[in-house]
XYZ file of C-alpha atoms in Angstrom:
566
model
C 43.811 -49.378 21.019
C 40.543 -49.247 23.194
C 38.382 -46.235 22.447
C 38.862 -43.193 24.261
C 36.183 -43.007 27.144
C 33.325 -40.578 26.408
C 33.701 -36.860 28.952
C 31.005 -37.177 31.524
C 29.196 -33.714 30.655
C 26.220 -34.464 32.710
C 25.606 -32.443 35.787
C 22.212 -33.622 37.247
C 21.221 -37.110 35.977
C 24.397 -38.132 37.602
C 22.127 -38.723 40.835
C 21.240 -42.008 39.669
C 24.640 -43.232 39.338
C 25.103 -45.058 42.888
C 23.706 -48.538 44.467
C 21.127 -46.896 46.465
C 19.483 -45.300 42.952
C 19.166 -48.976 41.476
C 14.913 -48.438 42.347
C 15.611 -45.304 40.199
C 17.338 -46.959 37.337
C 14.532 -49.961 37.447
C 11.893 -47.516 36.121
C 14.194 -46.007 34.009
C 14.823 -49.442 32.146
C 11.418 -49.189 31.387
C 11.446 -46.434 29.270
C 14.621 -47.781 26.960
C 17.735 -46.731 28.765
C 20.545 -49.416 29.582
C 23.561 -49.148 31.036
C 25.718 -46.852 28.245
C 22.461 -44.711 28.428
C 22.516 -44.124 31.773
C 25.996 -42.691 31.230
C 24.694 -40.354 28.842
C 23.384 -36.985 29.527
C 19.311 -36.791 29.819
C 18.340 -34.030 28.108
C 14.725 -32.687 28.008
C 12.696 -32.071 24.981
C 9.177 -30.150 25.737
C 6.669 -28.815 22.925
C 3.305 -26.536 23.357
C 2.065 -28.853 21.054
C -1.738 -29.323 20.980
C -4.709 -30.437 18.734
C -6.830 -27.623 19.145
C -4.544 -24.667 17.347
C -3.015 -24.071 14.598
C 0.225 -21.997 16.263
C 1.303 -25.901 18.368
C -0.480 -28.399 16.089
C 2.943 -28.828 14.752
C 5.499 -29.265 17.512
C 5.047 -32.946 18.382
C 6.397 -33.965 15.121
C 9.557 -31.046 15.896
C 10.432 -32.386 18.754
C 10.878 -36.018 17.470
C 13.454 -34.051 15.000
C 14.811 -32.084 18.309
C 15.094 -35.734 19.938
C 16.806 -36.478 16.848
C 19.868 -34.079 17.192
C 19.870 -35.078 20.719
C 20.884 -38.310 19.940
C 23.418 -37.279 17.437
C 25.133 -35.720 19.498
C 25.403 -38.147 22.411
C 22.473 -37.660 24.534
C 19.120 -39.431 25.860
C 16.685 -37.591 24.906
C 12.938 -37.269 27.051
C 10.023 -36.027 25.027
C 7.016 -34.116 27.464
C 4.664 -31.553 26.517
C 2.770 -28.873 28.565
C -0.473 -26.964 28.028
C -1.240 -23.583 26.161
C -4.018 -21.626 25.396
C -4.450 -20.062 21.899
C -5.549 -16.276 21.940
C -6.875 -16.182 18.621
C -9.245 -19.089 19.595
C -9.885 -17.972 23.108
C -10.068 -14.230 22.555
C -13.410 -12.597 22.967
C -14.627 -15.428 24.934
C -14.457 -16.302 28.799
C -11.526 -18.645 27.846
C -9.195 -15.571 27.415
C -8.942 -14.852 31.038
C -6.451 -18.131 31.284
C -4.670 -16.731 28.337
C -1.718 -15.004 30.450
C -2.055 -17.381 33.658
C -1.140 -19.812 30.993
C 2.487 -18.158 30.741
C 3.050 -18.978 34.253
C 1.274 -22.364 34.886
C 4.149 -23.244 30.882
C 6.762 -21.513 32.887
C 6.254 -23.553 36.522
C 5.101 -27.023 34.747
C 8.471 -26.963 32.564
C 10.628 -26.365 35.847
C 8.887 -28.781 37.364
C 9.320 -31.545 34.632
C 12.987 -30.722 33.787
C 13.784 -30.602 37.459
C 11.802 -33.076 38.749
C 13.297 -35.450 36.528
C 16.840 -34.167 36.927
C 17.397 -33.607 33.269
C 20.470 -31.877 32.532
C 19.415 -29.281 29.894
C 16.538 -29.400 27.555
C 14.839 -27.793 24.443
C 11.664 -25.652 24.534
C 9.931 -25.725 21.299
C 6.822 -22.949 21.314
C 4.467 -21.714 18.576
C 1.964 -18.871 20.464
C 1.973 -15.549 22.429
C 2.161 -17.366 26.269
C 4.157 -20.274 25.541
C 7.220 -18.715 24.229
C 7.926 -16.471 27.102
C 6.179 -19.260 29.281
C 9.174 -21.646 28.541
C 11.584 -18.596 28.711
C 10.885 -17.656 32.069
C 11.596 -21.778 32.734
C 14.452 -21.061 31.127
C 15.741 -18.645 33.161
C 14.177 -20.494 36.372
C 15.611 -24.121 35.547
C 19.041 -23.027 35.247
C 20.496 -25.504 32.990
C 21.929 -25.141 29.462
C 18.687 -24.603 27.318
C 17.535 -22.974 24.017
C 14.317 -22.165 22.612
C 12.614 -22.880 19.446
C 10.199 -21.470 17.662
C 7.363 -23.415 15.326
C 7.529 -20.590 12.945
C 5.285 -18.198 11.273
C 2.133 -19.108 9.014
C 2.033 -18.396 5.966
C -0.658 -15.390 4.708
C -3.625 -16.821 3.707
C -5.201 -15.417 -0.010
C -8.221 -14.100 -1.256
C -9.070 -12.466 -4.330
C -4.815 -11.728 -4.971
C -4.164 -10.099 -1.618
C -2.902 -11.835 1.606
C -4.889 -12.104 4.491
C -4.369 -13.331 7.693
C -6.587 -13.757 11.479
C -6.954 -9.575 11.632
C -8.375 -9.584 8.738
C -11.424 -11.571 10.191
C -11.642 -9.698 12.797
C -11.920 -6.442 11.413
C -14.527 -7.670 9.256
C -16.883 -7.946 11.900
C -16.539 -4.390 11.759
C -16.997 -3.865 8.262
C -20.078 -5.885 8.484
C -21.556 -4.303 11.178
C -21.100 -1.184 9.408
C -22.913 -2.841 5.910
C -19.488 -2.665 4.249
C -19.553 -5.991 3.229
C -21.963 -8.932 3.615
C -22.017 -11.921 5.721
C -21.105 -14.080 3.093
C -17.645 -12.141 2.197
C -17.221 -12.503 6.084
C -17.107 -15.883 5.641
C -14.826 -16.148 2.520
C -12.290 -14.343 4.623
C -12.810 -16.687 7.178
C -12.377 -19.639 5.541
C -8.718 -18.354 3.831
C -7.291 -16.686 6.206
C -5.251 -19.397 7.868
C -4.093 -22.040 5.525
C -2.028 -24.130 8.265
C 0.566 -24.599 11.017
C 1.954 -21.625 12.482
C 2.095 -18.627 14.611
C -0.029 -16.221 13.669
C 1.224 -14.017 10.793
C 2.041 -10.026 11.319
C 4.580 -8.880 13.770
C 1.995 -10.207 16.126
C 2.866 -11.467 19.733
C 3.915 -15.065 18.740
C 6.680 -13.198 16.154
C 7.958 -10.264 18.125
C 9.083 -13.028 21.152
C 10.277 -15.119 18.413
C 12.214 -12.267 16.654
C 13.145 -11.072 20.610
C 14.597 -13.872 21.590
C 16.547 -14.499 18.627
C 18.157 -10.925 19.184
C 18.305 -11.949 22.822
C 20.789 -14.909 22.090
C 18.383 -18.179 22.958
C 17.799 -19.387 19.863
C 19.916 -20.205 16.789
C 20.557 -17.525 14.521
C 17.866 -17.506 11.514
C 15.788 -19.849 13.355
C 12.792 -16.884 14.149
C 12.064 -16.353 10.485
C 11.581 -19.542 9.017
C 8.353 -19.969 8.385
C 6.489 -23.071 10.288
C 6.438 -25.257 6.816
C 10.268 -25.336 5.444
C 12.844 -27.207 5.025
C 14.785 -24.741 7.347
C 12.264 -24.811 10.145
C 13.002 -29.193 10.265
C 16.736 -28.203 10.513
C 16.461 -25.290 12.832
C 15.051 -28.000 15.209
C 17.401 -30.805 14.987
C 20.372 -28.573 15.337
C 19.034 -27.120 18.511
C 18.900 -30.910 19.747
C 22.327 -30.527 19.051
C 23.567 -27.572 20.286
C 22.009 -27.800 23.599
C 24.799 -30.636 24.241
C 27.485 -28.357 23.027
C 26.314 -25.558 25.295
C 25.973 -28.568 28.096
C 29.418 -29.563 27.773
C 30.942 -25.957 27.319
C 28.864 -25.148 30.426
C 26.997 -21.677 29.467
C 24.263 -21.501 31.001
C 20.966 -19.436 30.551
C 22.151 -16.629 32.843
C 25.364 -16.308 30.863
C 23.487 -15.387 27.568
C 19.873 -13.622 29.612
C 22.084 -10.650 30.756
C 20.922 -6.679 30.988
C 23.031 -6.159 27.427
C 21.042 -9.039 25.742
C 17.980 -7.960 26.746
C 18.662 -4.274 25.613
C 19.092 -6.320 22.579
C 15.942 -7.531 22.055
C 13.943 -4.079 23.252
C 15.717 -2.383 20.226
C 14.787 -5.355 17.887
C 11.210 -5.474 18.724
C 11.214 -1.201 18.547
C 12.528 -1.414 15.265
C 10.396 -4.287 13.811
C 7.188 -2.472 15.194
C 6.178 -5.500 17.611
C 3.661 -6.124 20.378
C 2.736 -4.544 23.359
C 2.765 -7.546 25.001
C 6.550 -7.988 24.328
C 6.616 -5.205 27.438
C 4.754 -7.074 29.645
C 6.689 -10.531 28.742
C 10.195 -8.998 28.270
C 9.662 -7.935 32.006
C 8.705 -11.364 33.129
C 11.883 -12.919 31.481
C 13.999 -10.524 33.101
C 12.856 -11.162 36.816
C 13.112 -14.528 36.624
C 17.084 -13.943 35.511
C 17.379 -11.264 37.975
C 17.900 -8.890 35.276
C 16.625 -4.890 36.595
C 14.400 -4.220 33.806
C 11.525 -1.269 34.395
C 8.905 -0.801 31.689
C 10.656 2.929 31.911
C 13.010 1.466 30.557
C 11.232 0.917 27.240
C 10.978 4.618 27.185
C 15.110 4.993 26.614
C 15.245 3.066 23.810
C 11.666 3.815 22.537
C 13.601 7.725 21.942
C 16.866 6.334 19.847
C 15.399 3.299 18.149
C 13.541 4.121 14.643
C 10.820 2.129 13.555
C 11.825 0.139 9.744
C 9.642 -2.628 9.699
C 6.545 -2.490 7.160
C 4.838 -5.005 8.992
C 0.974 -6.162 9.906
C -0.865 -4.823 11.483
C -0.159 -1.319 11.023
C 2.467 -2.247 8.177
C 1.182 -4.195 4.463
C 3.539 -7.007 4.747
C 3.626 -10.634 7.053
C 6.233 -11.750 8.788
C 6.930 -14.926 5.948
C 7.931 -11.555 3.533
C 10.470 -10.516 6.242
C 11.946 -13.958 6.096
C 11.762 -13.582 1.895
C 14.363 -10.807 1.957
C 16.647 -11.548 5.386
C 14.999 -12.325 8.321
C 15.506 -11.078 11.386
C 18.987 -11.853 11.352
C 19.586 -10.001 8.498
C 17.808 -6.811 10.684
C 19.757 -7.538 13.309
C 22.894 -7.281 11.269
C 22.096 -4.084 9.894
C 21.232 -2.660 13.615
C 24.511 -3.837 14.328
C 26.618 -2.420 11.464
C 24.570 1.015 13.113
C 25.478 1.081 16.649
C 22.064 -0.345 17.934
C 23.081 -3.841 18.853
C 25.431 -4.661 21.481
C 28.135 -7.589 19.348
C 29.754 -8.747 22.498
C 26.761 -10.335 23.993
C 26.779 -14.793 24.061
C 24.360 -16.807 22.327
C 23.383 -20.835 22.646
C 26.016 -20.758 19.423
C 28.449 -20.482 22.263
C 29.313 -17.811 19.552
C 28.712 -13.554 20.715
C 26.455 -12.020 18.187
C 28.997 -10.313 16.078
C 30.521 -13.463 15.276
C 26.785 -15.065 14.149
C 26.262 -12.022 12.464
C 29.249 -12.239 10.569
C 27.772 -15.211 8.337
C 24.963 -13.830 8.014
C 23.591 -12.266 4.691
C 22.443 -8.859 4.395
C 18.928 -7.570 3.701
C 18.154 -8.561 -0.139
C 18.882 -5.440 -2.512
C 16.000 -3.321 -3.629
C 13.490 -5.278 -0.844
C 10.845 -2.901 0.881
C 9.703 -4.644 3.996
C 12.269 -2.864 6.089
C 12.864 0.574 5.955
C 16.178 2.094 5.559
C 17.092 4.217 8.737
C 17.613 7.646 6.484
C 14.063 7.116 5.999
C 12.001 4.971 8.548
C 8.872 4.203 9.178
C 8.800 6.188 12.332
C 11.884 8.109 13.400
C 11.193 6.602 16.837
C 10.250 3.154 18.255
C 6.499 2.609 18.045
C 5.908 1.209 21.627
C 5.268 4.172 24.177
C 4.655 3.668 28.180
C 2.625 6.507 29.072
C 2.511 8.487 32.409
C -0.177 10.624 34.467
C -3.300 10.914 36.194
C -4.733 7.786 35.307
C -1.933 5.307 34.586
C 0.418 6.854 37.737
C 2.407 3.192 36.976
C 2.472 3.660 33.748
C 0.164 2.208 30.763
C 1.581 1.118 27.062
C -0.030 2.269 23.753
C 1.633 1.544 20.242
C 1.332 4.236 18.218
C 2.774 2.489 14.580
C 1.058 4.054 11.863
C -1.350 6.323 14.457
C -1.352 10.017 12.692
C -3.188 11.068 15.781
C -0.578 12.926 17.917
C -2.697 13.742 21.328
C -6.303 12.969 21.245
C -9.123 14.866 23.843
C -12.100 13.307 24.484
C -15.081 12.158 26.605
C -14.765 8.738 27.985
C -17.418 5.801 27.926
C -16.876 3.722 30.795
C -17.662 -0.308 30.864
C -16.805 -2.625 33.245
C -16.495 -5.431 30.936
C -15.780 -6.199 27.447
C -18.987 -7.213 26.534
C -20.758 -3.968 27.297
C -18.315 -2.226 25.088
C -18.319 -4.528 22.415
C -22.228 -3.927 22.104
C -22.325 -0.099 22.109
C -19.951 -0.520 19.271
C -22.444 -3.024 17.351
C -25.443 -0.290 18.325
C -23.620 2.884 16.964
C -23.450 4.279 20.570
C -19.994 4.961 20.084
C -18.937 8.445 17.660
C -16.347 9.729 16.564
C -14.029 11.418 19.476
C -14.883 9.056 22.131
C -12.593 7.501 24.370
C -13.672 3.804 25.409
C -12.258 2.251 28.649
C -12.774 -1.262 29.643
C -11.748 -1.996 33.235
C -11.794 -4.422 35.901
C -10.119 -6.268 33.511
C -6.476 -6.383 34.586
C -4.332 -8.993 35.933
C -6.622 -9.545 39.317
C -9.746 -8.138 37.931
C -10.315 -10.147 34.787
C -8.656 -12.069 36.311
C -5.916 -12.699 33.417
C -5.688 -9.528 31.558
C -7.677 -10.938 28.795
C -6.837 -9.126 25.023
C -9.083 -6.635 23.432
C -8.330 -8.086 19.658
C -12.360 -8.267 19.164
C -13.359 -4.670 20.427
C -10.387 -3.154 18.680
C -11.060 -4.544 15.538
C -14.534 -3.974 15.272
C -13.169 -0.017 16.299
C -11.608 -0.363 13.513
C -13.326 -2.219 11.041
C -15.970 0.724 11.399
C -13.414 3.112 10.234
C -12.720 4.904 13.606
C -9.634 3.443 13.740
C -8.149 6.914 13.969
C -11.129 8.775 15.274
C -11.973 6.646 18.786
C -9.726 6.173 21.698
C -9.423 2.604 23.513
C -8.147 2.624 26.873
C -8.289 -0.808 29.216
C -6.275 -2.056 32.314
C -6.225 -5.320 30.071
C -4.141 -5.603 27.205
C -4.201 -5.693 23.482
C -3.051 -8.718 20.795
C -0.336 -7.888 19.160
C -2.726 -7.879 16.158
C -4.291 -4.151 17.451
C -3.746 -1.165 16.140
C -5.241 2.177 16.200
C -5.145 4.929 18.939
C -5.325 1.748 22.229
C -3.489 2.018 25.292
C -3.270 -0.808 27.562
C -1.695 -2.196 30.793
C -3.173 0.674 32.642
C -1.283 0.551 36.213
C -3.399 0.295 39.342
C -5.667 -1.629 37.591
C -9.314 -1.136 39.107
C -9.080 -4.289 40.806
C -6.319 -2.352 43.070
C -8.616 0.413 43.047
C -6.168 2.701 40.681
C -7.202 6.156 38.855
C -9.109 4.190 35.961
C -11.658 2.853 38.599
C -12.661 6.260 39.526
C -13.326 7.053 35.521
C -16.984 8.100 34.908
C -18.136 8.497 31.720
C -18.163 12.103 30.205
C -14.885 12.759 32.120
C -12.592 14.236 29.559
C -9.503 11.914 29.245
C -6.656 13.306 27.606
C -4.137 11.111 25.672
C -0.833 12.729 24.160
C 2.134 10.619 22.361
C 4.683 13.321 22.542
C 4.368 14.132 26.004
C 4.296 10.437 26.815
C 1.139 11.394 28.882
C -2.598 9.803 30.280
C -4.542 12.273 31.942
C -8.205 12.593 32.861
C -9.234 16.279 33.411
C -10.422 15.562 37.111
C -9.501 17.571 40.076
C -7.702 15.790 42.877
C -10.378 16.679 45.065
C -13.146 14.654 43.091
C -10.724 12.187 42.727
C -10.643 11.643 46.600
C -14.585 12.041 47.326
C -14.929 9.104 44.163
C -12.574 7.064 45.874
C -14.390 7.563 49.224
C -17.288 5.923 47.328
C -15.845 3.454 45.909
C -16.395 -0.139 46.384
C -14.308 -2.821 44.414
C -15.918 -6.380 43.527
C -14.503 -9.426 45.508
C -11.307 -10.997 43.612
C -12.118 -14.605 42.208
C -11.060 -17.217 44.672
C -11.532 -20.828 42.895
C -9.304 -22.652 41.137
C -6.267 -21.527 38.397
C -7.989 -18.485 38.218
C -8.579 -17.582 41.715
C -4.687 -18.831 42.937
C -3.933 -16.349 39.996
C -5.705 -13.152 41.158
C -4.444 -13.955 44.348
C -0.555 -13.374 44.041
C -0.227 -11.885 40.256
C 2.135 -8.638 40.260
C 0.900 -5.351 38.843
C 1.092 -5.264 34.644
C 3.688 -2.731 35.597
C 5.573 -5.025 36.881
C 4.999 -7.844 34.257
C 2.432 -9.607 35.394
C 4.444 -11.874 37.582
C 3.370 -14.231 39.900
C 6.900 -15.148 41.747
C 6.660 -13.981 45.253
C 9.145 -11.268 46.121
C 9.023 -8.126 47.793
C 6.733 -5.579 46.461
C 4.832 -8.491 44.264
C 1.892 -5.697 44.246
């Protein structure tokens, strides 16, 4: 008895299948297919890897493992990379400002590739804070079976019996600066505190998009917590190489698991884990591009109901390789669920709904103390807060996870760029009660929204962690904490509120009230922004097409064109 023919599951590399698509199939040849290949599905396999970073320098070698599965399970498999910038390397420097115009060039140069080439579904493999949602938002674009996984988490670096990881260098710049420590301990930290591959190692960005889109159904269930060196991380790979076919031939598609529910999903898991702020800003993104309605008030809603249990960096002691030590995130996300916070009917790339993943899934290790239990949480609400008022009429986001400061009053000390700010801190010009603002540093006016990792830390690091106020129409790394609010919406570039700031105004932040004020009539307001004259946007290259057409932070930072893109 002949064998059964194979089920044609493809649904775009099918285009090459007639006479006139020989030229096609020529060039093809070339690369290793033959005729049974061509009858196979083409599925894409694209890594963030890169040389220069220690989140990516890892992926290559995934994805020949993702290519691997691929092939088990019956399809031709096409290894291409695209770029990424690393924040941890870039921040502080004039690199940063391509650090979030790097999530859109990932997102468009993946879409391209995987379309372009008529793949029918692919794997994104990401290690850092741009490319994750980068190849999300492809994802979501592409529209073809897909999943996404992540290189994992570093492990914590160790120095004299306690683990250390990237914040701890920064912050002691601070401590030096303030003749805590010496140069030379400076430099022992620096030379521990990143012992290899990985995504940096707190609830940091690269981990609360990880840990989000886990909860949001797009990767395999486990795969966000293993760390980047495991056995688990190799098979978390190959069986995504597999599963893609399985969603491919069951045909669910990314807009089948991206829905409203799954992203309410992943809000609650990042509120309750005590992620970043730039989760907000990229949660938003993802959600456009799957035509998903998702406000940054929003956030608010589930801010109120979702407690805080994760004693994670930075404001937490423990890394994100402890959180995979007793559970994982799946193990969080099963106890969420078992509460009422996760919604169990929601598909994943399993082609399974959570409740059924969750239902093999252990539960958080006995006696562990990394997550809190909900009778007695960290915070008895979620630790990401978009504030409202005077000077953020659009909104503006502050984390507030381990901040004891409730509503803090003082007189603001205006820079226009992160430099200037960065040396009053190093010259003692800043005391206890101010309230820093760095503007002209938002999506158009950086342009690129660069982080404020450096200036926080050093904040910080001096001990005023609790004491000075940091307000920017940037953003922060998911590394900050302290009392920081970011995303301010206008930015100054657009000519909002925080452009008319002068220094002494009396700003006014409050967490309870959800509130950003500045204590300056409207009346001044208008005469100020009679007088005032906003610096021409960049106009060359990636930078310049970015300024050009990026959406309000409020908005997500997008760069799509649509309707009310401002």
């Amino acid at each position: 008895m002949s064998e059964e023919t194979p089920k044609d599951i493809r649904i775009r590399s099918n285009v090459y299948d007639s006479m006139v698509k020989s030229p096609n199939r020529a060039m093809l040849r070339a690369t290793g297919m033959d005729d049974d290949e061509f009858k196979k599905p083409i599925i894409g396999v694209i890594s963030t890897w890169a040389e220069n970073t220690p989140c990516n320098i890892h992926l290559h070698d995934l994805g020949k493992l993702a290519k691997q599965g691929v092939i088990t399970a019956g399809g031709w498999p096409v290894q291409f990379g695209t770029i990424t910038v690393a924040d941890g390397i870039a921040m502080g420097t004039p690199g940063m400002r391509y650090s979030l115009p790097s999530r859109d060039i990932i997102a468009d140069s993946v879409e391209t590739a995987v379309s372009g080439h008529n793949c029918d579904a692919f794997v994104a493999i990401g290690g850092c804070d741009k490319n994750m949602p980068g190849c999300m938002i492809a994802i979501a674009n592409t529209e073809v079976p897909a999943i996404f996984v992540y290189g994992g988490t570093i492990a914590p670096g160790h120095l004299d019996g306690k683990d250390i990881d990237l914040v701890s260098v920064f912050e002691a710049i601070g401590k030096w600066n303030n003749q805590d420590i010496t140069a030379e301990e400076v430099r022992r930290i620096e030379c521990n505190a990143c012992p290899g591959p990985g995504g940096c190692g707190g609830m940091y960005t690269a981990n609360t998009m990880a840990a989000a889109i886990e909860a949001m159904g797009m990767s395999l269930p486990g795969s966000s917590s293993h760390p980047a060196i495991t056995e688990e991380k190799l098979k978390d790979v190959e069986a995504a190489g597999e599963a893609v076919l399985h969603l491919l031939e069951k045909r669910i598609y990314p807009k089948d698991i991206m829905t409203r529910k799954a992203f309410e999903n992943a809000i609650t898991v990042v509120m309750a884990l005590g992620g970043s702020t730039n989760a907000i800003l990229h949660l938003m993104a993802m959600a456009h591009a799957a035509n998903v309605d998702l406000t940054l008030d929003d956030f608010n809603d589930f801010q109120a109901k979702v407690p805080h249990l994760a004693d994670l960096k930075p404001s937490g002691q423990y890394v994100f390789q402890d959180l995979y030590a007793v559970g994982g995130v799946s193990a969080v996300m099963k106890y969420l669920y078992e509460n009422g916070f996760i919604h169990g009917d929601c598909l994943t790339v399993t082609g399974k709904t959570i409740a059924e993943n969750l239902e093999e899934v252990a539960p958080l290790k006995v006696g562990q103390q990394v997550i809190m239990p909900l009778e007695n949480p960290k915070r008895k609400d979620g630790p990401l807060i978009v504030l409202h008022g005077n000077l953020a009429p659009e909104g503006a986001v502050a984390k507030v996870s381990g901040v004891k400061v409730r509503r803090h009053v003082g007189p603001a000390k205006v820079f226009n760029t992160e430099e200037e700010a960065i040396e009053a801190v190093l010259t003692d010009e800043i005391v206890d009660g101010d309230v820093v603002v760095v503007r002209f540093v938002g999506p158009k006016g950086g342009p690129g929204m660069p982080e404020m990792l450096s200036l926080s830390s050093m904040i910080v690091g001096k001990g005023q962690g609790e004491t000075v106020a940091l307000l920017t129409d940037g953003r922060f790394s998911g590394g900050t904490y302290g009392l920081v609010v970011g995303h301010i919406a206008p930015e100054a570039q657009d000519g909002g509120p925080i452009a008319l700031l002068q220094t002494g105004d009396t700003v006014i932040v409050d967490q309870d009230t959800k509130e950003l004020t500045m204590d300056v009539s409207a009346a001044e307001l208008m005469r100020r922004q009679s007088e005032l004259t906003i610096p021409p946007l960049h106009s060359r290259g990636a930078l310049g097409k970015y300024a050009h057409i990026v959406s309000s932070a409020a908005k997500g930072a997008i760069t799509d064109f649509w309707q009310g893109n401002k």
